[in-house]
mmCIF file of C-alpha atoms in Angstrom:
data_model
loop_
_atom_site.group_PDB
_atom_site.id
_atom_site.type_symbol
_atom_site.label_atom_id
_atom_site.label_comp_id
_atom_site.label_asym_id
_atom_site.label_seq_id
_atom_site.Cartn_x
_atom_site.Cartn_y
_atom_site.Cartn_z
ATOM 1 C CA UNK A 1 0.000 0.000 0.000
ATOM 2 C CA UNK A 2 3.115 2.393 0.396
ATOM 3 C CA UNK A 3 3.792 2.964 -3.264
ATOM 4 C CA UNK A 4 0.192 3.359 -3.635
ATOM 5 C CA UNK A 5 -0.030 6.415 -1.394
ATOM 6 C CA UNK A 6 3.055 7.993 -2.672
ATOM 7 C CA UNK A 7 1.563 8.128 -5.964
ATOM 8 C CA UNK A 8 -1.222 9.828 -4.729
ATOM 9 C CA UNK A 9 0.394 12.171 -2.719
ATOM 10 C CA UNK A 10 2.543 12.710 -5.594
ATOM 11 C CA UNK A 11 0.093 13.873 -8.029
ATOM 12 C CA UNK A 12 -1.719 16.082 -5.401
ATOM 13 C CA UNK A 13 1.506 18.227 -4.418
ATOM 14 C CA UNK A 14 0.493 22.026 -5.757
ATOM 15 C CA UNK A 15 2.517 23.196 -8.861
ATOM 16 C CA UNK A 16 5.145 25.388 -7.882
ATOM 17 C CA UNK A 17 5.117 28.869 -9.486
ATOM 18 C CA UNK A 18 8.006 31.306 -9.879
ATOM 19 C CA UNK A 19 10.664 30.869 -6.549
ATOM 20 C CA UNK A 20 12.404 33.728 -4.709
ATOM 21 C CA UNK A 21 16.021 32.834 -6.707
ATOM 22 C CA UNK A 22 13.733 32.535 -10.109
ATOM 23 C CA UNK A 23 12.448 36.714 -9.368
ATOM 24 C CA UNK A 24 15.316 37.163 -8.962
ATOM 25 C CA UNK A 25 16.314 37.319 -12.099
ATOM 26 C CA UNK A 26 14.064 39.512 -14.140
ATOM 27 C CA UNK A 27 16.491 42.040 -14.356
ATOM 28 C CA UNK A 28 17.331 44.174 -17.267
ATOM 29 C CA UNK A 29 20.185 41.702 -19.544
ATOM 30 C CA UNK A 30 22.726 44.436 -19.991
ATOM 31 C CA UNK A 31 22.198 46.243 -16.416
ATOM 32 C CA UNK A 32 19.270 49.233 -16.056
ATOM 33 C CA UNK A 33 22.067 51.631 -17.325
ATOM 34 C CA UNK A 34 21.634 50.269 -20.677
ATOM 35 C CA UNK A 35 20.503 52.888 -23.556
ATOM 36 C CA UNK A 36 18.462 51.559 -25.940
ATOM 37 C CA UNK A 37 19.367 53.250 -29.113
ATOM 38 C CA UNK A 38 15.993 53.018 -30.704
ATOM 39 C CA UNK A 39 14.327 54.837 -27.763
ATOM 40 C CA UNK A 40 16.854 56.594 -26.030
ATOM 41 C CA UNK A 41 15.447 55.166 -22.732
ATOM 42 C CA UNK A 42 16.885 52.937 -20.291
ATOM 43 C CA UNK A 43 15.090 49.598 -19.415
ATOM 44 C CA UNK A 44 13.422 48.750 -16.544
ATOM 45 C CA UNK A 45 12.591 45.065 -15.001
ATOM 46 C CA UNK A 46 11.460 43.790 -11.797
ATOM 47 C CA UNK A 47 9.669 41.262 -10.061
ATOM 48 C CA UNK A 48 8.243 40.777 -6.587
ATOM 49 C CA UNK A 49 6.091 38.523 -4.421
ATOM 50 C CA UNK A 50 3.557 40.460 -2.919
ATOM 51 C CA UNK A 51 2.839 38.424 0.152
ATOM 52 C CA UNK A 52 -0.707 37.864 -0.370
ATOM 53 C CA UNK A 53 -0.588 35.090 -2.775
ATOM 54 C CA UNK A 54 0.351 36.886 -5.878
ATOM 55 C CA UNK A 55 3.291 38.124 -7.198
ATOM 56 C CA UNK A 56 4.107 40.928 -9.906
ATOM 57 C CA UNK A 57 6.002 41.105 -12.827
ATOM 58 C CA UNK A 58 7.191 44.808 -14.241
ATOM 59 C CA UNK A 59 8.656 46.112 -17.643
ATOM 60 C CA UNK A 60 8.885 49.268 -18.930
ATOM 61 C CA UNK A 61 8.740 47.556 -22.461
ATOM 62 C CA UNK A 62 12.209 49.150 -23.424
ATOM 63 C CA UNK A 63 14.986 46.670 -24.629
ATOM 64 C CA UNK A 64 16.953 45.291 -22.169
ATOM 65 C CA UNK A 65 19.735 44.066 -24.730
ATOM 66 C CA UNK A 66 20.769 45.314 -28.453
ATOM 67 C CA UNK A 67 18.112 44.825 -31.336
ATOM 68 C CA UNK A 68 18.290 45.924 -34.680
ATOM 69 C CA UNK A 69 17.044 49.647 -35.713
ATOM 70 C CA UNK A 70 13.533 49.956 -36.507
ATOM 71 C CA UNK A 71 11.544 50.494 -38.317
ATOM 72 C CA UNK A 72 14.126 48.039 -40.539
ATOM 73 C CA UNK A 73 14.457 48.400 -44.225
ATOM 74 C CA UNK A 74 16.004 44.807 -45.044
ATOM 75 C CA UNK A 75 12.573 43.426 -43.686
ATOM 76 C CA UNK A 76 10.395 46.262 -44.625
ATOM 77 C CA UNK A 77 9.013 46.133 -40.722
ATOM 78 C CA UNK A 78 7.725 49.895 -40.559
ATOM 79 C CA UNK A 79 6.977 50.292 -36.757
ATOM 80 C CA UNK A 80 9.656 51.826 -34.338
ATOM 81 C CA UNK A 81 10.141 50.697 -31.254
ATOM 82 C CA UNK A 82 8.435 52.299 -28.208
ATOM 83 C CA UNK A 83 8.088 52.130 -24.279
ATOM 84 C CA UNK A 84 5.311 49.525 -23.977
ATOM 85 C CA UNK A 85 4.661 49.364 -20.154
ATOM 86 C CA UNK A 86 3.380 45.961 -18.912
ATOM 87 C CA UNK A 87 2.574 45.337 -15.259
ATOM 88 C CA UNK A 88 0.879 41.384 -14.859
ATOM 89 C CA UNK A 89 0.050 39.833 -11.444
ATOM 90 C CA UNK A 90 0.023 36.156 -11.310
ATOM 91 C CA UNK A 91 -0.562 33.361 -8.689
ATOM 92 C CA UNK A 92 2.432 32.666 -6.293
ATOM 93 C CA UNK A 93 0.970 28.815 -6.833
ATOM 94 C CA UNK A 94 -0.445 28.234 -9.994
ATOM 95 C CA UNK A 95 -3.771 26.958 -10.183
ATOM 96 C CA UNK A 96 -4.162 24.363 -12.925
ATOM 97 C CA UNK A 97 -7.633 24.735 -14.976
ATOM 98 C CA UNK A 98 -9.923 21.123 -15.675
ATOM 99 C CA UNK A 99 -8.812 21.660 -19.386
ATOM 100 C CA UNK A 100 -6.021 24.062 -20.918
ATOM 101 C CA UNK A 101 -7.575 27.439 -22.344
ATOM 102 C CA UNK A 102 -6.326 26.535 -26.198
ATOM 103 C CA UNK A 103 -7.032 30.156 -27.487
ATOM 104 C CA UNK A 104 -4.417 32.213 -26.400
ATOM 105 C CA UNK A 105 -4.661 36.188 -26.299
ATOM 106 C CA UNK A 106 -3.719 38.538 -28.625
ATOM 107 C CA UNK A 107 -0.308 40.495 -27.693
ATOM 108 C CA UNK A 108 1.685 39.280 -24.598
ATOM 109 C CA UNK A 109 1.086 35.739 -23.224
ATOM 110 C CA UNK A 110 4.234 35.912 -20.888
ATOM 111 C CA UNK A 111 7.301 37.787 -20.186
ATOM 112 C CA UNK A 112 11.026 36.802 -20.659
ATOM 113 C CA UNK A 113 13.609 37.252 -18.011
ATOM 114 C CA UNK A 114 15.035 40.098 -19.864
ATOM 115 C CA UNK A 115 11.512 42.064 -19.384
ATOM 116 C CA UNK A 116 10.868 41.376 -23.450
ATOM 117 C CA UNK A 117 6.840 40.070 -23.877
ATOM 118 C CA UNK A 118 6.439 36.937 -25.319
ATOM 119 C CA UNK A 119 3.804 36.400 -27.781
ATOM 120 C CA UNK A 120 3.058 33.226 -30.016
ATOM 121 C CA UNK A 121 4.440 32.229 -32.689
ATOM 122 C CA UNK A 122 1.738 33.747 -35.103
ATOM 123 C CA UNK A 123 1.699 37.417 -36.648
ATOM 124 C CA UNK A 124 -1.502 38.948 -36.929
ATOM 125 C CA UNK A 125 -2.003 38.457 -40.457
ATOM 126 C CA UNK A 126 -3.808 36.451 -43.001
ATOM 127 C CA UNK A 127 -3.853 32.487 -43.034
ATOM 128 C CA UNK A 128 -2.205 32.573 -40.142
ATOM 129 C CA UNK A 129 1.538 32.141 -41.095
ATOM 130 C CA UNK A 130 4.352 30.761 -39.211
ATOM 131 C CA UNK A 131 6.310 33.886 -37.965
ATOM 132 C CA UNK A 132 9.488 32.672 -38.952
ATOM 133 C CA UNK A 133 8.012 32.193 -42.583
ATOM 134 C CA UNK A 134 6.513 35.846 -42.799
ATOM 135 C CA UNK A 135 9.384 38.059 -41.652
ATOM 136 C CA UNK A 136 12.602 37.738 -40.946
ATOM 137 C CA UNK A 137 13.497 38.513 -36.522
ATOM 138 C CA UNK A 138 16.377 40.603 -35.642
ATOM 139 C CA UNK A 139 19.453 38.589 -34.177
ATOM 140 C CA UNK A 140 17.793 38.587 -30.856
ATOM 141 C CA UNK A 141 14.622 36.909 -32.834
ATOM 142 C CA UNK A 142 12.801 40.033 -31.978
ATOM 143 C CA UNK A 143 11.061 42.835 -33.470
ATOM 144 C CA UNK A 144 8.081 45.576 -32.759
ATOM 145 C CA UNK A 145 4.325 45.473 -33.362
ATOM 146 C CA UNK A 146 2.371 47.906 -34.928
ATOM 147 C CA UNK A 147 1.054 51.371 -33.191
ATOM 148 C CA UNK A 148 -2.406 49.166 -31.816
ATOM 149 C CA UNK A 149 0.128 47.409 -29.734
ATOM 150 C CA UNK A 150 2.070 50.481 -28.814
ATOM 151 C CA UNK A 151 4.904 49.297 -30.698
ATOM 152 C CA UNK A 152 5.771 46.929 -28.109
ATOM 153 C CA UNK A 153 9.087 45.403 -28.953
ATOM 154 C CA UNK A 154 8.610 41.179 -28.726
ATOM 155 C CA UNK A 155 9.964 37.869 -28.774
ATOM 156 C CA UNK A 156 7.632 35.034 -31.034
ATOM 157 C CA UNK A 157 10.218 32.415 -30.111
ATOM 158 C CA UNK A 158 13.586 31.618 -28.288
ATOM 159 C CA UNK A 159 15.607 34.393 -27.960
ATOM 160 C CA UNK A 160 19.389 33.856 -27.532
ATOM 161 C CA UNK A 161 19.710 37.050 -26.068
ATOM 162 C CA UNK A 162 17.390 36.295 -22.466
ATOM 163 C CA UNK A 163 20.421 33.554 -21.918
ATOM 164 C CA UNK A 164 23.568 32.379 -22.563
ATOM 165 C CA UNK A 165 22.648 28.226 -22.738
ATOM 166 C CA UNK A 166 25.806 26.453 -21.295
ATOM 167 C CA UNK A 167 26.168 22.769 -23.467
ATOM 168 C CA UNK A 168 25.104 20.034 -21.885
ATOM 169 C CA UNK A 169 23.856 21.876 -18.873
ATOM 170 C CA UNK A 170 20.230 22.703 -17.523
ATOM 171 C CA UNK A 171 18.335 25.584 -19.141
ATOM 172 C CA UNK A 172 18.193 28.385 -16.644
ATOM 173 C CA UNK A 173 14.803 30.029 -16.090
ATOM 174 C CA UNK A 174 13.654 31.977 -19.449
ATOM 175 C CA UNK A 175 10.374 33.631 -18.267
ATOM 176 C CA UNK A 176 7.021 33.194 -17.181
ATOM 177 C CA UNK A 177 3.500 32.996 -18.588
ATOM 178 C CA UNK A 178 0.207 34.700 -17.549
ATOM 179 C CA UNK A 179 -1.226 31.184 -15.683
ATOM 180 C CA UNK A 180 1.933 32.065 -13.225
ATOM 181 C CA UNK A 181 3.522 28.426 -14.570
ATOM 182 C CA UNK A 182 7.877 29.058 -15.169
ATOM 183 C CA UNK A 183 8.812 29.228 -18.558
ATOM 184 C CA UNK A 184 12.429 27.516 -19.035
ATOM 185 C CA UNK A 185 14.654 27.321 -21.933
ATOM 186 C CA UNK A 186 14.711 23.693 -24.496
ATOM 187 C CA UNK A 187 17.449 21.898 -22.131
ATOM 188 C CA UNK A 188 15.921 19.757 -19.425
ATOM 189 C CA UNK A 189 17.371 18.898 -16.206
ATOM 190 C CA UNK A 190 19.444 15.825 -17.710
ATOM 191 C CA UNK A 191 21.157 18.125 -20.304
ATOM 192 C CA UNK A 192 18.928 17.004 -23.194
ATOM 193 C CA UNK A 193 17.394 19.537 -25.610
ATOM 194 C CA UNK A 194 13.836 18.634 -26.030
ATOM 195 C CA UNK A 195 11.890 19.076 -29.008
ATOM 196 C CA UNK A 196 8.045 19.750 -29.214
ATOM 197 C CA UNK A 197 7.269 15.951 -29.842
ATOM 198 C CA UNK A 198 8.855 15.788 -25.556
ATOM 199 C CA UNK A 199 6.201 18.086 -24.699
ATOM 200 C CA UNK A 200 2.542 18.441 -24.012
ATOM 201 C CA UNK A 201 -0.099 20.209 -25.932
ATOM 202 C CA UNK A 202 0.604 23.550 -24.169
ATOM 203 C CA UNK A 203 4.309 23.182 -24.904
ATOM 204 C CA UNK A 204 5.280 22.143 -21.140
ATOM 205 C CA UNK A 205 6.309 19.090 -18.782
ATOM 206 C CA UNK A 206 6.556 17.057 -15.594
ATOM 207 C CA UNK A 207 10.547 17.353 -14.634
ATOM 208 C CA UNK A 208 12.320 14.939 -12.789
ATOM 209 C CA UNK A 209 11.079 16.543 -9.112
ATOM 210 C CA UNK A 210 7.556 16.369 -10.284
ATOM 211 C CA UNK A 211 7.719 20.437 -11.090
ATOM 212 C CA UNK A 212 5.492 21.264 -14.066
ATOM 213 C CA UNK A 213 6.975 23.815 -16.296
ATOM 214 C CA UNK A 214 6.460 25.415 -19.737
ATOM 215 C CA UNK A 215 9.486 25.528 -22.198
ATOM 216 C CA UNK A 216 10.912 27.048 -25.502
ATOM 217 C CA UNK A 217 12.341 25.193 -28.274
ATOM 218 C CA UNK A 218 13.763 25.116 -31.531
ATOM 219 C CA UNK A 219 11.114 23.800 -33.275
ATOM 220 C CA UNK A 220 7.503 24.593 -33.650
ATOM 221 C CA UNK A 221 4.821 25.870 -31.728
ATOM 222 C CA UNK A 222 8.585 27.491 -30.219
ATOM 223 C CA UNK A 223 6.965 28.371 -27.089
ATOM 224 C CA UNK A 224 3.369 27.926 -25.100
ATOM 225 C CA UNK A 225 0.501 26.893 -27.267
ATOM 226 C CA UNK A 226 -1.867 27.151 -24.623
ATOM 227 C CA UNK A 227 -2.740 27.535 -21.297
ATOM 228 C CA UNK A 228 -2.566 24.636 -18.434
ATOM 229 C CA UNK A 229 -3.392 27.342 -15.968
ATOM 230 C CA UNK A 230 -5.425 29.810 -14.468
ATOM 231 C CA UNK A 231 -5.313 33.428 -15.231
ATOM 232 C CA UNK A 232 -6.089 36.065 -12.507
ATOM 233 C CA UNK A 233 -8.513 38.552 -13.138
ATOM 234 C CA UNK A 234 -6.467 41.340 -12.068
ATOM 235 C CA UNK A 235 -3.807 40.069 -14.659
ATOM 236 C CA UNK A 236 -3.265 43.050 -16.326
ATOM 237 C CA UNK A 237 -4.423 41.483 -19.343
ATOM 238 C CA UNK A 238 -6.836 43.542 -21.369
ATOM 239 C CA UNK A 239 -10.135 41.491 -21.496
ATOM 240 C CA UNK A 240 -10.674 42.181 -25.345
ATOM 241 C CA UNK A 241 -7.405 40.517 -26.669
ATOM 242 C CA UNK A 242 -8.942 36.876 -25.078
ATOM 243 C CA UNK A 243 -10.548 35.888 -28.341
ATOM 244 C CA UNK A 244 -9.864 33.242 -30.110
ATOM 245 C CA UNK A 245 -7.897 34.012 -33.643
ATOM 246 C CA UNK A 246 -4.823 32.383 -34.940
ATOM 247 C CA UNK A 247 -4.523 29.265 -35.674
ATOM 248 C CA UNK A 248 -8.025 28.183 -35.604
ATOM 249 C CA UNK A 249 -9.116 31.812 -37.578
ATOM 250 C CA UNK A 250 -7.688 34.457 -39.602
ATOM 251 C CA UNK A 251 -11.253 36.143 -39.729
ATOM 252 C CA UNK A 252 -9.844 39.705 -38.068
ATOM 253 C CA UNK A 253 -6.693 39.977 -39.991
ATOM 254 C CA UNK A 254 -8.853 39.632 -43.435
ATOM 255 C CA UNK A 255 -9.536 43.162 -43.047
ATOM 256 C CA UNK A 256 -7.323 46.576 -41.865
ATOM 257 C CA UNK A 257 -8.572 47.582 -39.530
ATOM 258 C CA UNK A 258 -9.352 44.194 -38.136
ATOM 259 C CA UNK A 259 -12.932 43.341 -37.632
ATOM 260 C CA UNK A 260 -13.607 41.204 -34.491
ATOM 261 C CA UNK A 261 -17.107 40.576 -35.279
ATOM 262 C CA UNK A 262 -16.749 36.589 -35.803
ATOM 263 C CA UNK A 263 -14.025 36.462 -32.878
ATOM 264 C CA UNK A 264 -16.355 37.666 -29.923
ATOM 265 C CA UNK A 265 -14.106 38.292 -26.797
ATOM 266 C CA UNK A 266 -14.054 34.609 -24.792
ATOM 267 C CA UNK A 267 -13.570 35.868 -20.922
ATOM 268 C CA UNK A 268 -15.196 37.914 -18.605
ATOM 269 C CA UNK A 269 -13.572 39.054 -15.131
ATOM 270 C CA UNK A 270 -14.447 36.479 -11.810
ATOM 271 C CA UNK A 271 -15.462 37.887 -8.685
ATOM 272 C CA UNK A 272 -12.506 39.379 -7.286
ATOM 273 C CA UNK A 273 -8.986 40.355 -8.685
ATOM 274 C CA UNK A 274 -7.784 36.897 -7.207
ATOM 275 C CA UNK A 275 -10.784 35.201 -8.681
ATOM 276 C CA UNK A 276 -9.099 33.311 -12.325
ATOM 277 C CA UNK A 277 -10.873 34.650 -15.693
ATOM 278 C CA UNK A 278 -14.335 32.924 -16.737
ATOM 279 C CA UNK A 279 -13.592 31.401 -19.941
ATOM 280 C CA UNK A 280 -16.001 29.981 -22.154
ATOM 281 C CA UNK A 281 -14.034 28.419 -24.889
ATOM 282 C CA UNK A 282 -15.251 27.956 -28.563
ATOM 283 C CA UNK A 283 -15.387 24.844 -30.338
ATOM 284 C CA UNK A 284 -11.854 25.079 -31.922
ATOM 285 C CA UNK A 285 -12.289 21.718 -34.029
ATOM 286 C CA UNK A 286 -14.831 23.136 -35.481
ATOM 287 C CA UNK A 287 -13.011 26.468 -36.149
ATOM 288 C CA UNK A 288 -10.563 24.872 -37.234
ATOM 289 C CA UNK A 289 -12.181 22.865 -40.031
ATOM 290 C CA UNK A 290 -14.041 26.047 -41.411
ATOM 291 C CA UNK A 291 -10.506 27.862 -41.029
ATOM 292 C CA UNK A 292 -9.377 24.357 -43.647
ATOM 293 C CA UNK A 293 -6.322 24.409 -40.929
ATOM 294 C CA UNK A 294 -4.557 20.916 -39.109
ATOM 295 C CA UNK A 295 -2.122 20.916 -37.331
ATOM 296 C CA UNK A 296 0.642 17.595 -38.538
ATOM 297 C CA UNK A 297 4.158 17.615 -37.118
ATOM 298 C CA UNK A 298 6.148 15.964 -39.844
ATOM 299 C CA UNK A 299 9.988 14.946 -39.536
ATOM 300 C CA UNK A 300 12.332 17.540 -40.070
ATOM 301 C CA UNK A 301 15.769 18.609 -39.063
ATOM 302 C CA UNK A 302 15.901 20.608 -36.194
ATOM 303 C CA UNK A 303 18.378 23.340 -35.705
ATOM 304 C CA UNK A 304 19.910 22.320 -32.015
ATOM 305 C CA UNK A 305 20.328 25.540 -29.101
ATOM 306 C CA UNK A 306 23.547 27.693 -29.589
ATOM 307 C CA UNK A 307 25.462 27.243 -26.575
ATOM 308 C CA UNK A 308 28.403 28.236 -24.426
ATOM 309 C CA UNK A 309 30.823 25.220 -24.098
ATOM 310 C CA UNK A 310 31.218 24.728 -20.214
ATOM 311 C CA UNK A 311 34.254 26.797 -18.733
ATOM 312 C CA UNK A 312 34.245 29.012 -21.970
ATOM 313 C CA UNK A 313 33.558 32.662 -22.022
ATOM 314 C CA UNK A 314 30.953 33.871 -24.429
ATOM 315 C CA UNK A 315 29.554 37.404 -23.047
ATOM 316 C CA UNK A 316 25.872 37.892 -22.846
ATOM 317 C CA UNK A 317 24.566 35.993 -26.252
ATOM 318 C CA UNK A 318 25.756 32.979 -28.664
ATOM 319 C CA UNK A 319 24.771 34.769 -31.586
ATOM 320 C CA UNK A 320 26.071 38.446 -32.994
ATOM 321 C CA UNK A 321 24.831 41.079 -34.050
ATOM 322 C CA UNK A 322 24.969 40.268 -37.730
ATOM 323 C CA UNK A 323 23.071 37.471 -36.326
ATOM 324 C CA UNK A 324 26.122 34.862 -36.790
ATOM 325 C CA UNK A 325 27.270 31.942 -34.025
ATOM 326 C CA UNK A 326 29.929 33.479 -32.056
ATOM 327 C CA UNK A 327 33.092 32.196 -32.390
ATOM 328 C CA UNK A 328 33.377 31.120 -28.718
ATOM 329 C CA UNK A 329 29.710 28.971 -29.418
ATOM 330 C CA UNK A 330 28.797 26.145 -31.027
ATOM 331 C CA UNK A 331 25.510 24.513 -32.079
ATOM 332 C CA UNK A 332 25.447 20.960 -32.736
#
């Protein structure tokens, strides 16, 4: 009967949200003396647990490392770069939903370490194309959004410039999501890079220690593709960006300016700010039939993490800024 009730207490243990060392470490990459060319500002990052069950993650939106100018003429991206201030308040201890929330928000589902949002790995455009097929990312895998999103400078997948991966080791923390659950880079704790196919359908994972976290990875969806937790009312997350567009519809990004008229906003606040979001989800199947989408993974090389070999110096980034492997890197 012992192994029995291990088990049991096992899968009852609460999922452990962001520890005091993990806070820590939203600081700004290059220190909060860092100019940003683009807006002359310096960044600002910070994270705190607030004692009453919550805890608060701050950015000032500015670059916390170098990017590439914008607006950029070699990708004919026209926005410039712009304080975006985000303040979001998520549970000290995640609380996992009956079913993950599959349509994730417009804009920001998370924040990196390095105070950069984290959206998915859609643009908001027409038939819903791959990101990394529609424009090319600066060498930090970056770049800005249009004025509706204040020109908020963001990351669509992993960024070598939140980290500097050390081979064979552990991924250190990379950010965390609105549902409060850690989001860590694509090396477990055994020193193996995963791939999507060693992941759920949210993009996240049991670890050794029975700790559930999100991660980024090489390979498509790159980072969360939806939501195994609960998201707190008092978020910070504007109510009409829960609707549910890309992948399962393109309907809004038919027409500029987007019409939301088919995509009816999803949520509506709980009782209190503590209280999670009341969701009522759409039938994405069907969506996604009418949309003529499906998702297939299909074999494919997959381009493995640059990384710092262990002992080696290699700055703050693998890659430069003529988005090349630094010398001191490697990636195989």
């Amino acid at each position: 009967m012992l192994p029995l009730l291990l088990l049991v207490l096992l899968v009852a243990a609460p999922i452990q949200g962001l520890t005091e060392d993990e806070l820590k470490l939203f600081v700004p990459r290059y220190g909060s003396d860092y100019t940003d060319p683009n807006t002359g500002q310096n960044p600002e990052v910070w994270a705190r647990d607030n004692g009453d069950g919550s805890q608060t993650i701050y950015t000032n939106g500015v670059p916390s490392h170098p990017t590439w100018d914008f607006p950029d003429q070699k990708t004919n991206n026209p926005n410039e770069i712009k304080a975006a201030p985000t303040t979001l308040k998520i549970n000290t201890t995640p609380v996992m939903r009956s079913e993950p929330l599959y349509c994730l928000p417009m804009g920001t589902i998370g924040v990196a370490t390095s105070g950069v949002s984290i959206w998915s790995w859609y643009p908001a455009e027409s038939g819903c194309p791959d990101v990394t097929e529609f424009e090319e990312l600066d060498f930090c895998e970056g770049h800005p959004g249009p004025p509706p999103t204040g020109n908020m400078y963001h990351y669509h997948y992993y960024s070598p410039c939140v980290q500097v991966q050390v081979c064979g080791q552990p991924s250190p923390l990379y950010g965390v999501a609105l549902d409060g659950i850690p989001i860590y880079g694509p090396i477990d704790e055994n020193g193996k890079e995963l791939t999507r196919k060693d992941l759920d359908e949210c993009g996240g994972r049991y670890d050794k220690d029975g700790r559930y976290k999100y991660h980024v990875t090489m390979d498509p969806y790159y980072t969360i593709s939806c939501f195994k937790g609960e998201i707190r009312t008092d978020s910070g997350k504007l109510l009409r960006e829960f609707r549910c567009t890309c992948p399962y519809s393109d309907t809004p990004y038919k027409t500029k300016p987007s019409n939301f008229d088919d995509n009816p906003v999803i949520c509506e606040e709980g009782a209190s700010g503590s209280d999670p979001l009341v969701c009522t989800q759409p039938n994405i199947t069907a969506m996604a039939e009418k949309f003529e989408y499906e998702w297939k993974f299909i074999d494919t090389d997959v381009m493995m993490t640059p990384c710092c070999p262990d002992g080696s110096e290699c700055g703050k980034s693998c890659i430069t800024t003529e988005s090349e492997l630094s010398t001191s890197c490697t990636q195989e």
